[in-house]
Short mmCIF file of C-alpha atoms in Angstrom, two decimals:
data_model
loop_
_atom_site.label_atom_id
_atom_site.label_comp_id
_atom_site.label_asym_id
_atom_site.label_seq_id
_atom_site.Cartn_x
_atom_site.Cartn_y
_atom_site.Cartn_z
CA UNK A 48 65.26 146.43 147.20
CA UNK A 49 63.07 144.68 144.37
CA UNK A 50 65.45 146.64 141.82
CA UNK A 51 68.82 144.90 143.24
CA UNK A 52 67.03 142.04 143.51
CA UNK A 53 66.25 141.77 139.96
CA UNK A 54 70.02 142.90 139.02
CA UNK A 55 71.18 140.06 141.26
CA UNK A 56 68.91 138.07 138.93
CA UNK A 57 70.45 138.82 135.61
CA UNK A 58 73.60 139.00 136.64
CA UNK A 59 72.98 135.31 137.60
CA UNK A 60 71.18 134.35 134.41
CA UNK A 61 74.44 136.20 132.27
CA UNK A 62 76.66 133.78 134.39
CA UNK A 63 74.81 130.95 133.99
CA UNK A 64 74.91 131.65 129.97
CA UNK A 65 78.27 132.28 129.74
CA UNK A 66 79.21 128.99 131.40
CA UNK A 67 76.65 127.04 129.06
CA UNK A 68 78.44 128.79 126.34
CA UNK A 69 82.10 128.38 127.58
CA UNK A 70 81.14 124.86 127.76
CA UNK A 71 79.74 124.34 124.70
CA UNK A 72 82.75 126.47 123.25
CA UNK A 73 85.19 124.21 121.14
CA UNK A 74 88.84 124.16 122.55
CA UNK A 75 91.17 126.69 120.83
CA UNK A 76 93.72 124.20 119.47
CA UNK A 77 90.57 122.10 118.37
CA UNK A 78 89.04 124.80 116.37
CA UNK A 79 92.23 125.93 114.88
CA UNK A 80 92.61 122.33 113.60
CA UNK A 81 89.54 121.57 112.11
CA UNK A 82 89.41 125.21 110.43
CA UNK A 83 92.75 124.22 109.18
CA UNK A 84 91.48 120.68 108.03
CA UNK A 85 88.77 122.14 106.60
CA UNK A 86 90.78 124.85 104.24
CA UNK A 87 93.24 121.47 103.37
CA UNK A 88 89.88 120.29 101.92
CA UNK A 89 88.89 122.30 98.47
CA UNK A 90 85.83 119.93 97.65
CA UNK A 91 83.26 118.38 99.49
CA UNK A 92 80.33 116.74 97.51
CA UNK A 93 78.55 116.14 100.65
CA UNK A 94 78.50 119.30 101.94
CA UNK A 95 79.32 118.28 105.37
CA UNK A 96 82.27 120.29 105.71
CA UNK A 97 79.83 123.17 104.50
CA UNK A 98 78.16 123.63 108.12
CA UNK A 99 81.46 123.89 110.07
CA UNK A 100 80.77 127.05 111.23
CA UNK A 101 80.70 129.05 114.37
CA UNK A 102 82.42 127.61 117.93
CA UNK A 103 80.68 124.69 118.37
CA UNK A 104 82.54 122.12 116.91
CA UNK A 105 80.74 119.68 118.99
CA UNK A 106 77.59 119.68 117.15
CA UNK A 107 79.59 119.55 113.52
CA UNK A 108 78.61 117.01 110.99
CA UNK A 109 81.45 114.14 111.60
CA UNK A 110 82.42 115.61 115.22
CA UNK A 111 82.67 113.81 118.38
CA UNK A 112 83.80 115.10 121.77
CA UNK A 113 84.35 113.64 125.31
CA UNK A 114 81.56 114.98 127.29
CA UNK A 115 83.89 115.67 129.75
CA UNK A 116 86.47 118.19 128.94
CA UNK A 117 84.50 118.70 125.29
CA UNK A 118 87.82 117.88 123.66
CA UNK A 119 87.02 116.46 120.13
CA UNK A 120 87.77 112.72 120.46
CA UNK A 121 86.34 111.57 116.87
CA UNK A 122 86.55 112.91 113.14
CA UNK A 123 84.53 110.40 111.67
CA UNK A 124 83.83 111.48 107.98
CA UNK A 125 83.81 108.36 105.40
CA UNK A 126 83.07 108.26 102.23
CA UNK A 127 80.24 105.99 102.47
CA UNK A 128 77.60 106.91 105.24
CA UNK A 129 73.70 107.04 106.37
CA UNK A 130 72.19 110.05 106.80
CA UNK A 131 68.92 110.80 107.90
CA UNK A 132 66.73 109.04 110.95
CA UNK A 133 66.60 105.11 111.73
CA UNK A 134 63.08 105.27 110.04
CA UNK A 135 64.43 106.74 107.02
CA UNK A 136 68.16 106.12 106.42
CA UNK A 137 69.66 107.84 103.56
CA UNK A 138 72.52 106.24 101.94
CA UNK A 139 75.19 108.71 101.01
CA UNK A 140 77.83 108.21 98.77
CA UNK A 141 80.48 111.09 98.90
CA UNK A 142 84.26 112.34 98.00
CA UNK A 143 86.62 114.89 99.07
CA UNK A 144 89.39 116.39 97.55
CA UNK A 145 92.41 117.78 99.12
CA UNK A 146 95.31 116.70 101.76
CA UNK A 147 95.36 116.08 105.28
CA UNK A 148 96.91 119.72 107.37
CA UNK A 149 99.55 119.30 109.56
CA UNK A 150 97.48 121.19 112.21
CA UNK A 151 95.60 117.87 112.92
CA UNK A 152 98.23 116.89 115.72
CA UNK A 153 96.66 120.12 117.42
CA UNK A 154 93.55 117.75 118.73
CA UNK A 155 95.38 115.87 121.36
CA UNK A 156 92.40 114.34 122.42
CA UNK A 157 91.86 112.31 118.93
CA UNK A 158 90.79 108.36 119.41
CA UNK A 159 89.48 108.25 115.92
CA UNK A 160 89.96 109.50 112.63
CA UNK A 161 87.81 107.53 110.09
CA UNK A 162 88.14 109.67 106.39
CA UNK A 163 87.74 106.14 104.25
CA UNK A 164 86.52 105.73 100.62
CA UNK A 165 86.53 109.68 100.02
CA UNK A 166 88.82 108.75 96.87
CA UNK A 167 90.35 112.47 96.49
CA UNK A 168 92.71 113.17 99.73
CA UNK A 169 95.86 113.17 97.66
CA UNK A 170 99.56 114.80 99.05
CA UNK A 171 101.15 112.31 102.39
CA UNK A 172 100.28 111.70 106.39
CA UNK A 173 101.43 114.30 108.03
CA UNK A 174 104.35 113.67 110.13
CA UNK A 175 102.85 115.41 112.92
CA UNK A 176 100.19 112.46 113.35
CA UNK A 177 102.97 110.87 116.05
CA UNK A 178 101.56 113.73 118.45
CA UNK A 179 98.00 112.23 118.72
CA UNK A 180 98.96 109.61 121.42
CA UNK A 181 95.26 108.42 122.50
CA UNK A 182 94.75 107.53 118.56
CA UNK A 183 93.09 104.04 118.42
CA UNK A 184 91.99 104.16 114.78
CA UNK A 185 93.20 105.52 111.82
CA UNK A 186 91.38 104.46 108.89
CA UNK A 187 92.29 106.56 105.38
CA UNK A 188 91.63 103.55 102.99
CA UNK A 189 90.61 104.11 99.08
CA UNK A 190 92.29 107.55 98.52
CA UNK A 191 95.02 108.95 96.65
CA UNK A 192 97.89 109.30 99.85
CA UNK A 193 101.46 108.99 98.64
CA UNK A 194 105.06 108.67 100.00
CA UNK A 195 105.97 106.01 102.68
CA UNK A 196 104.16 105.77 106.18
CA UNK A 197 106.13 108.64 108.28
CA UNK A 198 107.57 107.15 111.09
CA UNK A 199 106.06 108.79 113.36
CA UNK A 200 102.72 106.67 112.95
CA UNK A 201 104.65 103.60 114.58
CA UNK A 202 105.22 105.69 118.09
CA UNK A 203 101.01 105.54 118.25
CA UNK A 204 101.09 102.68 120.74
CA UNK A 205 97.14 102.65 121.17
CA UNK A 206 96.61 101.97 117.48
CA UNK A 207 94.15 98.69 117.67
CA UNK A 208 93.34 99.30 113.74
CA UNK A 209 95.39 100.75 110.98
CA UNK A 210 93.83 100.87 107.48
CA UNK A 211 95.61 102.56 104.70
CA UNK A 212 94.61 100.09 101.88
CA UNK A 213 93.99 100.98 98.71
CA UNK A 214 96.58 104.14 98.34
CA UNK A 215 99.11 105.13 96.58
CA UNK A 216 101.93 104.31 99.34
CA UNK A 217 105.76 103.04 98.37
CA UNK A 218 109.00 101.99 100.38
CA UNK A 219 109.37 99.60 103.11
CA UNK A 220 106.99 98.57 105.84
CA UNK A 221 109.68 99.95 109.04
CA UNK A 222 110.53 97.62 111.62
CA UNK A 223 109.01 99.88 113.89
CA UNK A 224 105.90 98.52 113.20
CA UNK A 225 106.29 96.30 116.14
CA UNK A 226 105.69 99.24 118.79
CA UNK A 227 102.42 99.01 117.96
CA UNK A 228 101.55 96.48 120.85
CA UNK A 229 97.80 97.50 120.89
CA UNK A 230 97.46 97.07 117.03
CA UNK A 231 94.81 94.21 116.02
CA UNK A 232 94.05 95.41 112.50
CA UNK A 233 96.45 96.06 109.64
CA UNK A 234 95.58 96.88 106.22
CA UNK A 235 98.35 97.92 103.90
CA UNK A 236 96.84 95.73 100.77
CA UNK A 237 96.73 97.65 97.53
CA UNK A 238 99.97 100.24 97.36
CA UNK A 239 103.20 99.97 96.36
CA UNK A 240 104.58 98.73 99.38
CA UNK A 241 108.62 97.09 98.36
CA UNK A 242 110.86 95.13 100.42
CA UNK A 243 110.66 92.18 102.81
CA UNK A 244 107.77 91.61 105.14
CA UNK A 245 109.48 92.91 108.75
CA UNK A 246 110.31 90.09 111.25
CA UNK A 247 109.27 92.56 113.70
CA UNK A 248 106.06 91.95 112.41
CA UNK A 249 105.92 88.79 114.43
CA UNK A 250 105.82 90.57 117.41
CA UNK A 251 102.23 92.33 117.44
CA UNK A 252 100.94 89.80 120.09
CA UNK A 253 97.40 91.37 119.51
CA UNK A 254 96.75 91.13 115.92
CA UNK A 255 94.13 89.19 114.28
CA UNK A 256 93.73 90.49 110.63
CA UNK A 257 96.67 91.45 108.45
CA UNK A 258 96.26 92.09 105.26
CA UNK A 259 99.40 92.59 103.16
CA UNK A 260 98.39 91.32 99.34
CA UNK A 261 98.90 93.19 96.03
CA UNK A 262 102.25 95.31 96.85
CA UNK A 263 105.55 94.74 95.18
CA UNK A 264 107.02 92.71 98.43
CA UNK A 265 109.83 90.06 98.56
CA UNK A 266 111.40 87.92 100.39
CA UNK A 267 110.21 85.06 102.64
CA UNK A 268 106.98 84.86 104.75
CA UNK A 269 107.74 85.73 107.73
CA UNK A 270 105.83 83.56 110.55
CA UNK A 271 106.09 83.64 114.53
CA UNK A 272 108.48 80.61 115.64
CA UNK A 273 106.04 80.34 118.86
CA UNK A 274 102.64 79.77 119.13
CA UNK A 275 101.92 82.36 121.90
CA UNK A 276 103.48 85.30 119.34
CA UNK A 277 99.73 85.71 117.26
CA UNK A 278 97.32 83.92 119.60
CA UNK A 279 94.46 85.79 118.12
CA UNK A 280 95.46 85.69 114.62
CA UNK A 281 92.25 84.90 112.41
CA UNK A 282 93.17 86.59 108.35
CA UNK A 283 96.62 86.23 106.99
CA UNK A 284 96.44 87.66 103.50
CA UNK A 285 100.02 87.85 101.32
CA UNK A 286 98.92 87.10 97.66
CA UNK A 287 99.62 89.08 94.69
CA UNK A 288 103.08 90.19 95.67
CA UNK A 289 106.72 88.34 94.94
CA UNK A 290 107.08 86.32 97.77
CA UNK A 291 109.84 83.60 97.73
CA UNK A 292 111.15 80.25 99.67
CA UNK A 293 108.89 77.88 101.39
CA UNK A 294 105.83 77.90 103.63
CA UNK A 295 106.85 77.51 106.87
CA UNK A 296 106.60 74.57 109.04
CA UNK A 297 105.41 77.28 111.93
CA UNK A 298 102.09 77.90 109.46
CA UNK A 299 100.87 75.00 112.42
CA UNK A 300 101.39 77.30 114.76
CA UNK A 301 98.14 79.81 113.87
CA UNK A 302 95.56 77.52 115.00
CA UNK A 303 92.81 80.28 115.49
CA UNK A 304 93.69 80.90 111.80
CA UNK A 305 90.21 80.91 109.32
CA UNK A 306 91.23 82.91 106.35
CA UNK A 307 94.92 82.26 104.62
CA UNK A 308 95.54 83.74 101.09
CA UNK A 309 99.24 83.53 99.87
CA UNK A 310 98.43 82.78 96.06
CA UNK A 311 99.95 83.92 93.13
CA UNK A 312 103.71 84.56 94.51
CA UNK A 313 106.62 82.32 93.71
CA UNK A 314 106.41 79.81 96.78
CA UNK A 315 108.63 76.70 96.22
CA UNK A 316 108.55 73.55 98.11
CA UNK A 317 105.37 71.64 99.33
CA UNK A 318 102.53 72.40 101.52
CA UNK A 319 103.83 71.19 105.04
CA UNK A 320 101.91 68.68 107.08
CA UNK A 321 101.42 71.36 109.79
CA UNK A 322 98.72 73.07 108.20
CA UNK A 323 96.80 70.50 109.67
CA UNK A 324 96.71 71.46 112.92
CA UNK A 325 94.82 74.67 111.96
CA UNK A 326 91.20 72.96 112.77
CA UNK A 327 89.25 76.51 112.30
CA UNK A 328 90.51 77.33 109.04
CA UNK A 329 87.97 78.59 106.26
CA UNK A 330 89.84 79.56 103.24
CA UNK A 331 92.96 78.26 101.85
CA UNK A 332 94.32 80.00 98.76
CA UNK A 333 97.83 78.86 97.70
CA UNK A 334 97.37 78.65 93.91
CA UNK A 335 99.63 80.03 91.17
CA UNK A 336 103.06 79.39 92.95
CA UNK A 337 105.68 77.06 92.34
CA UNK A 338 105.07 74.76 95.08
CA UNK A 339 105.69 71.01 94.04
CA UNK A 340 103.90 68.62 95.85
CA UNK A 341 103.25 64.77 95.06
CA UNK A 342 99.67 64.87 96.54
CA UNK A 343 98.37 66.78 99.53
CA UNK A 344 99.26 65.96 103.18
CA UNK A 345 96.36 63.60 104.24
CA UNK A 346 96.76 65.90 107.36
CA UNK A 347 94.23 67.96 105.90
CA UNK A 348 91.81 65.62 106.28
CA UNK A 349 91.01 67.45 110.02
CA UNK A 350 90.26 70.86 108.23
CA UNK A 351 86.67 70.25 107.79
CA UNK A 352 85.89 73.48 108.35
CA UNK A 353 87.20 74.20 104.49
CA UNK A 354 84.95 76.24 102.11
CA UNK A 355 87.75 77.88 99.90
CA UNK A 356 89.92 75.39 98.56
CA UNK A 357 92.72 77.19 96.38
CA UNK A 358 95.82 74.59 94.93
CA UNK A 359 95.89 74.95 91.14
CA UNK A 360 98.58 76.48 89.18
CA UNK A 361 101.06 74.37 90.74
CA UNK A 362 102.81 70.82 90.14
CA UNK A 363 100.45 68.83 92.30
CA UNK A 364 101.33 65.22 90.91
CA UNK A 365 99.02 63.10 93.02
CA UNK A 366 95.34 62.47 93.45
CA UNK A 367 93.35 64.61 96.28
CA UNK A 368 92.81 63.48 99.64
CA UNK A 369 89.38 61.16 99.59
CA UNK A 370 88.66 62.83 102.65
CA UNK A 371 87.61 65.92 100.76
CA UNK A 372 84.47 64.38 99.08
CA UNK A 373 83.25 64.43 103.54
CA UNK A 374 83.69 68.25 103.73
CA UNK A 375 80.27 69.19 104.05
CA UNK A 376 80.90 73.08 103.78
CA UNK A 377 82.96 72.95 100.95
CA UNK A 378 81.62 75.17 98.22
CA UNK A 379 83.94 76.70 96.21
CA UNK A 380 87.58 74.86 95.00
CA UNK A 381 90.05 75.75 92.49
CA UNK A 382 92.09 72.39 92.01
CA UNK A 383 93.98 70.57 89.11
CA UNK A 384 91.95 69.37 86.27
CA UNK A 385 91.65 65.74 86.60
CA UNK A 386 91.27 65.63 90.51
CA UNK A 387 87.83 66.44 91.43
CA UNK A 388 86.45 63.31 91.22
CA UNK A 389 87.04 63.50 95.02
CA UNK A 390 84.85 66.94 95.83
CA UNK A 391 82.03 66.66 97.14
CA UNK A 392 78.16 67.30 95.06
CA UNK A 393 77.67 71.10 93.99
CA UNK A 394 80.80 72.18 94.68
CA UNK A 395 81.61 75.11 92.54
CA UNK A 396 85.05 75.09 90.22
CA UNK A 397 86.89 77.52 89.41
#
């Protein structure tokens, strides 16, 4: 009796470690991809990648999974990092080499991959990225990528950030962009990017930072006509690419606006009186264009929130608003020789 007792007893305890290990097991699709994301991957100064071993994927360096169904929800593996305990952090610096595998779209459950400022992933996005349809962030800034955005990337509707600055990426920005109604982040500064800016682009009703500046891009700015099309827009940064025509009267429209950076493009006409209305702006940086402008509006007098002041490198005829010399955070201005005699004390020129 004691002896099937104690049989009873391990065959319970063999259960009860199987399940602990089936549940700690790594889906099969999951493995496969990081193994195959991994071999993609042919140097790792970190050594992170090093300790992906076994069937616990859970537990590997730059793995998270949903507690739930242990799916692996996170591949968070930047280039910058802290290692180490809150009592002693260890700031890492680190690089990989190598390309992205296709097998990636084999972790349905992604939400975030995060491989920024690792410098070396060269080759393109894979194609098969349109698969991962819980993907809410997709950060692969400061690398090597190349070829155009696959199309595919624009059918991930619960994108909130996209950051693929500082790359190696050409063509056109698609129009497709605009499916991305959950997208609040964009970051495309720093490629190749040609073209126009898309008009769809008008229509991501959630975004608050774009960043567009140092591409090859053309064309006119391209501004909602309504103010309830960017109602949370804060950045707007277009400089350093070959931007035509005027700035629009709709600029008014962005009144959550802080940060606006369209210098050194070819901009013609004057700086419309509706910039005024943007009462929280910050930064203004419009020089080196070809705007013409007698003096600026006095309707800048109301953005006294101003501590970036940008004109110069334009034909700006008149003196500056006297308003200016009132702008208590005003630190830093880049203006026309001959017309600060209006800035305030201690303000630094460029």
């Amino acid at each position: 009796m004691a002896s099937h007792q104690f049989i009873c007893f391990l065959a319970m305890i063999s259960l009860m470690i199987i399940n602990i290990s089936a549940n700690n097991a790594c889906h099969p699709d999951d493995l496969k991809g990081l193994n195959d994301f991994k071999a993609g991957i042919h140097s790792d100064t970190s050594g992170r990648l090093s300790k992906w071993i076994g069937q616990d994927c859970c537990n590997w360096p730059g793995i998270s999974c949903n507690s739930t169904t242990n799916r692996v929800v996170q591949i968070y593996l930047p280039g910058h990092y802290v290692s180490g305990d809150d009592e002693s952090p260890n700031f890492v610096s680190s690089t990989m080499s190598g390309s992205i595998s296709p097998s990636i779209s084999l972790l349905t459950s992604l939400q975030v991959i995060d491989l920024n400022k690792l410098v070396g992933l060269t080759g393109q996005i894979p194609e098969s990225i349109g698969v991962l349809k819980d993907l809410k962030e997709l950060n692969l800034q400061t690398n090597q990528i190349s070829s155009t955005i696959p199309e595919s990337v624009f059918t991930l509707t619960s994108l909130t950030t996209l950051n693929l600055e500082n790359n190696h990426l050409t063509g056109e920005i698609s129009e497709n962009i605009c499916n991305l109604q959950a997208l609040q982040k964009l970051f495309l500064s720093n490629n190749s990017f040609t073209g126009k800016i898309p008009l769809s682009i008008t229509k991501l009703h959630s975004i608050s930072t774009i960043h567009l500046e140092k591409n090859q891009l053309v064309g006119e700015i391209q501004l909602p006509l309504t103010p309830s099309q960017w109602p949370s827009i804060k950045t707007l940064s277009l400089d350093n690419n070959a931007l035509t025509g005027v700035i629009p009267d709709s600029i008014g429209y962005l009144t959550t606006l802080s940060s606006l950076s369209i210098s050194n493009n070819q901009l013609t006409g004057s700086i419309p009186s509706s910039l005024g209305n943007i009462k929280q702006l910050q930064m203004l940086k419009v020089n080196n264009n070809n705007l013409s402008v007698e003096m600026l509006p006095t309707t800048m007098c109301g953005l006294t929130e101003l501590s970036v002041l940008y004109v110069s490198q334009n034909k700006i005829h008149g003196p500056l608003p006297g308003c200016l010399s009132s702008f208590k955070y005003l630190l830093d201005v880049d203006v026309p020789f001959k017309r600060t005699a209006t800035l305030p004390m201690g303000v630094q020129k460029q």
